[in-house]
Coordinates of C-alpha atoms in Angstrom, one line a residue:
X874 CA -62.6 -18.8 -23.5
X875 CA -59.4 -17.0 -23.7
X876 CA -58.1 -17.3 -20.2
X877 CA -56.3 -20.4 -18.7
X878 CA -57.1 -22.4 -21.8
X879 CA -54.9 -20.0 -23.8
X880 CA -52.2 -20.0 -21.2
X881 CA -52.2 -24.0 -21.2
X882 CA -51.1 -23.6 -24.9
X883 CA -48.5 -21.0 -24.1
X884 CA -47.0 -23.0 -21.2
X885 CA -46.9 -26.2 -23.5
X886 CA -45.0 -24.2 -26.3
X887 CA -42.6 -22.4 -23.9
X888 CA -42.0 -24.8 -21.1
X889 CA -42.9 -28.4 -22.1
X890 CA -42.4 -29.1 -25.8
X891 CA -38.9 -27.3 -26.0
X892 CA -37.7 -30.2 -23.6
X893 CA -38.6 -32.8 -26.2
X894 CA -35.6 -33.0 -28.7
X895 CA -38.0 -34.5 -31.3
X896 CA -39.9 -31.3 -31.5
X897 CA -38.8 -28.1 -33.2
X898 CA -40.9 -25.4 -31.5
X899 CA -39.4 -22.8 -33.9
X900 CA -41.3 -24.4 -36.8
X901 CA -44.7 -24.7 -35.0
X902 CA -48.1 -24.0 -36.5
X903 CA -51.6 -23.8 -34.9
X904 CA -54.8 -25.1 -36.3
X905 CA -58.4 -25.3 -34.9
X906 CA -62.1 -25.7 -35.9
X907 CA -64.9 -23.9 -34.3
X908 CA -63.9 -23.2 -30.7
X909 CA -60.5 -24.3 -31.9
X910 CA -60.6 -21.7 -34.6
X911 CA -61.3 -19.1 -31.9
X912 CA -58.3 -20.6 -30.0
X913 CA -56.1 -20.5 -33.1
X914 CA -57.1 -16.8 -33.8
X915 CA -56.3 -15.9 -30.1
X916 CA -53.0 -17.7 -29.9
X917 CA -51.7 -16.1 -33.3
X918 CA -52.9 -12.7 -32.1
X919 CA -51.9 -12.7 -28.4
X920 CA -48.7 -15.0 -28.7
X921 CA -47.4 -14.3 -32.2
X922 CA -43.8 -15.3 -31.2
X923 CA -44.9 -19.0 -30.9
X924 CA -46.2 -19.6 -34.3
X925 CA -45.0 -19.8 -37.8
X926 CA -48.4 -20.4 -39.4
X927 CA -52.0 -20.6 -38.3
X928 CA -55.1 -22.2 -39.9
X929 CA -58.4 -20.8 -38.6
X930 CA -61.5 -23.2 -39.5
X931 CA -64.9 -21.5 -38.6
X932 CA -63.4 -19.6 -35.6
X933 CA -65.3 -16.9 -33.9
X934 CA -63.5 -13.7 -34.3
X935 CA -65.7 -11.5 -32.1
X936 CA -67.2 -13.0 -29.0
X937 CA -69.9 -10.4 -28.8
X938 CA -71.4 -10.9 -32.2
X939 CA -70.9 -14.7 -31.8
X940 CA -72.9 -14.5 -28.4
X941 CA -75.7 -12.7 -30.2
X942 CA -75.9 -15.4 -33.0
X943 CA -76.2 -18.5 -30.8
X944 CA -79.7 -20.3 -30.4
X945 CA -81.6 -19.2 -27.4
X946 CA -81.0 -22.7 -25.9
X947 CA -77.2 -22.0 -26.0
X948 CA -77.3 -18.5 -24.4
X949 CA -77.2 -19.8 -20.7
X950 CA -74.2 -21.8 -21.6
X951 CA -72.4 -18.9 -23.5
X952 CA -73.1 -16.6 -20.6
X953 CA -71.6 -19.1 -18.3
X954 CA -68.5 -20.0 -20.4
X955 CA -67.7 -16.9 -22.6
X956 CA -69.6 -14.1 -21.0
X957 CA -72.8 -12.2 -20.9
X958 CA -72.9 -9.6 -23.8
X959 CA -75.3 -7.3 -22.0
X960 CA -73.2 -7.1 -18.7
X961 CA -69.6 -8.2 -19.5
X962 CA -69.0 -6.4 -22.9
X963 CA -65.5 -5.2 -21.9
X964 CA -64.6 -8.6 -20.8
X965 CA -65.9 -10.3 -23.8
X966 CA -63.9 -7.6 -26.1
X967 CA -60.8 -8.5 -23.9
X968 CA -61.2 -12.1 -24.8
X969 CA -62.0 -11.6 -28.5
X970 CA -59.2 -12.1 -31.2
X971 CA -60.5 -9.1 -33.0
X972 CA -58.9 -6.9 -30.4
X973 CA -55.6 -8.2 -30.9
X974 CA -55.5 -9.0 -34.6
X975 CA -53.0 -6.4 -35.5
X976 CA -50.3 -8.4 -33.6
X977 CA -50.5 -11.5 -36.0
X978 CA -47.2 -12.0 -37.6
X979 CA -47.4 -15.6 -39.2
X980 CA -49.2 -16.4 -42.3
X981 CA -52.7 -17.5 -41.8
X982 CA -55.3 -19.7 -43.8
X983 CA -58.9 -18.8 -42.9
X984 CA -61.5 -21.4 -43.9
X985 CA -65.2 -20.7 -43.9
X986 CA -68.5 -22.0 -45.0
X987 CA -70.9 -19.5 -46.6
X988 CA -73.8 -21.1 -44.9
X989 CA -72.5 -20.9 -41.2
X990 CA -75.2 -19.7 -39.1
X991 CA -72.8 -19.1 -36.0
X992 CA -69.6 -17.9 -37.5
X993 CA -70.8 -15.9 -40.5
X994 CA -69.0 -15.8 -43.6
X995 CA -68.9 -11.8 -43.6
X996 CA -67.2 -12.0 -40.2
X997 CA -64.4 -14.3 -41.6
X998 CA -64.1 -12.1 -44.8
X999 CA -63.7 -9.0 -42.7
X1000 CA -60.8 -10.7 -40.7
X1001 CA -59.3 -11.6 -43.9
X1002 CA -59.6 -8.0 -45.3
X1003 CA -58.2 -6.5 -42.1
X1004 CA -55.3 -8.9 -42.3
X1005 CA -54.7 -7.9 -45.8
X1006 CA -54.9 -4.1 -45.1
X1007 CA -52.3 -4.6 -42.5
X1008 CA -50.0 -6.2 -45.0
X1009 CA -50.4 -9.8 -43.4
X1010 CA -50.1 -12.9 -45.5
X1011 CA -53.6 -14.4 -45.5
X1012 CA -55.2 -17.0 -47.6
X1013 CA -59.2 -17.6 -47.6
X1014 CA -61.0 -20.7 -48.5
X1015 CA -64.5 -20.2 -48.5
X1016 CA -67.0 -23.1 -49.5
X1017 CA -70.3 -21.7 -50.9
X1018 CA -72.0 -25.0 -50.1
X1019 CA -70.9 -25.7 -46.5
X1020 CA -71.9 -24.3 -43.2
X1021 CA -70.1 -24.7 -39.8
X1022 CA -68.2 -27.8 -40.9
X1023 CA -66.9 -29.3 -44.3
X1024 CA -69.2 -32.3 -44.9
X1025 CA -69.0 -32.9 -48.7
X1026 CA -66.4 -35.4 -49.7
X1027 CA -64.9 -33.4 -52.5
X1028 CA -64.6 -30.3 -50.2
X1029 CA -62.9 -32.4 -47.4
X1030 CA -60.4 -33.5 -49.9
X1031 CA -59.8 -29.9 -51.0
X1032 CA -59.6 -28.7 -47.4
X1033 CA -57.1 -31.2 -46.2
X1034 CA -54.8 -30.6 -49.4
X1035 CA -54.9 -27.1 -48.8
X1036 CA -54.0 -27.2 -45.1
X1037 CA -51.2 -29.7 -45.9
X1038 CA -49.8 -27.6 -48.6
X1039 CA -50.2 -24.6 -46.5
X1040 CA -48.1 -26.0 -43.5
X1041 CA -45.6 -27.6 -45.7
X1042 CA -45.0 -24.3 -47.4
X1043 CA -44.7 -22.3 -44.1
X1044 CA -43.3 -24.7 -41.6
X1045 CA -40.4 -26.5 -43.8

């Protein structure tokens, strides 16, 4: 998490997509859910020059706290792919979006479920508050009746309308 996978996106935005005349990389947005939300936060914070808008959906903001909250059956997987919070704290901090969040320059929409057991609502709220304290433009859409996904039809309608309008506003 946060290594070559991050650089794949940077390479695409700097070396591949600009060669396609149909794509305007000066009007690029980034969006992701769960791990993709983590990726969105990482890209917006570590490569702010590439994005004009970002949407984080249920993305882990701090890998140390995320690793602490996963079920016991996930812990070996997390240690292998993300890091061991007991022995690799510095590495995990280096890969956490929290470490670079002050670099965000684009408007951001953060989407969160109140009942999310992995990416807790308090952490997403702290992200939003931190961005606002720094004078960044950030919208927060929290669903009190959802967890680590948006499952209810009326909430899905709201989320996709909000996302579409957010990108329309910031990428046109």
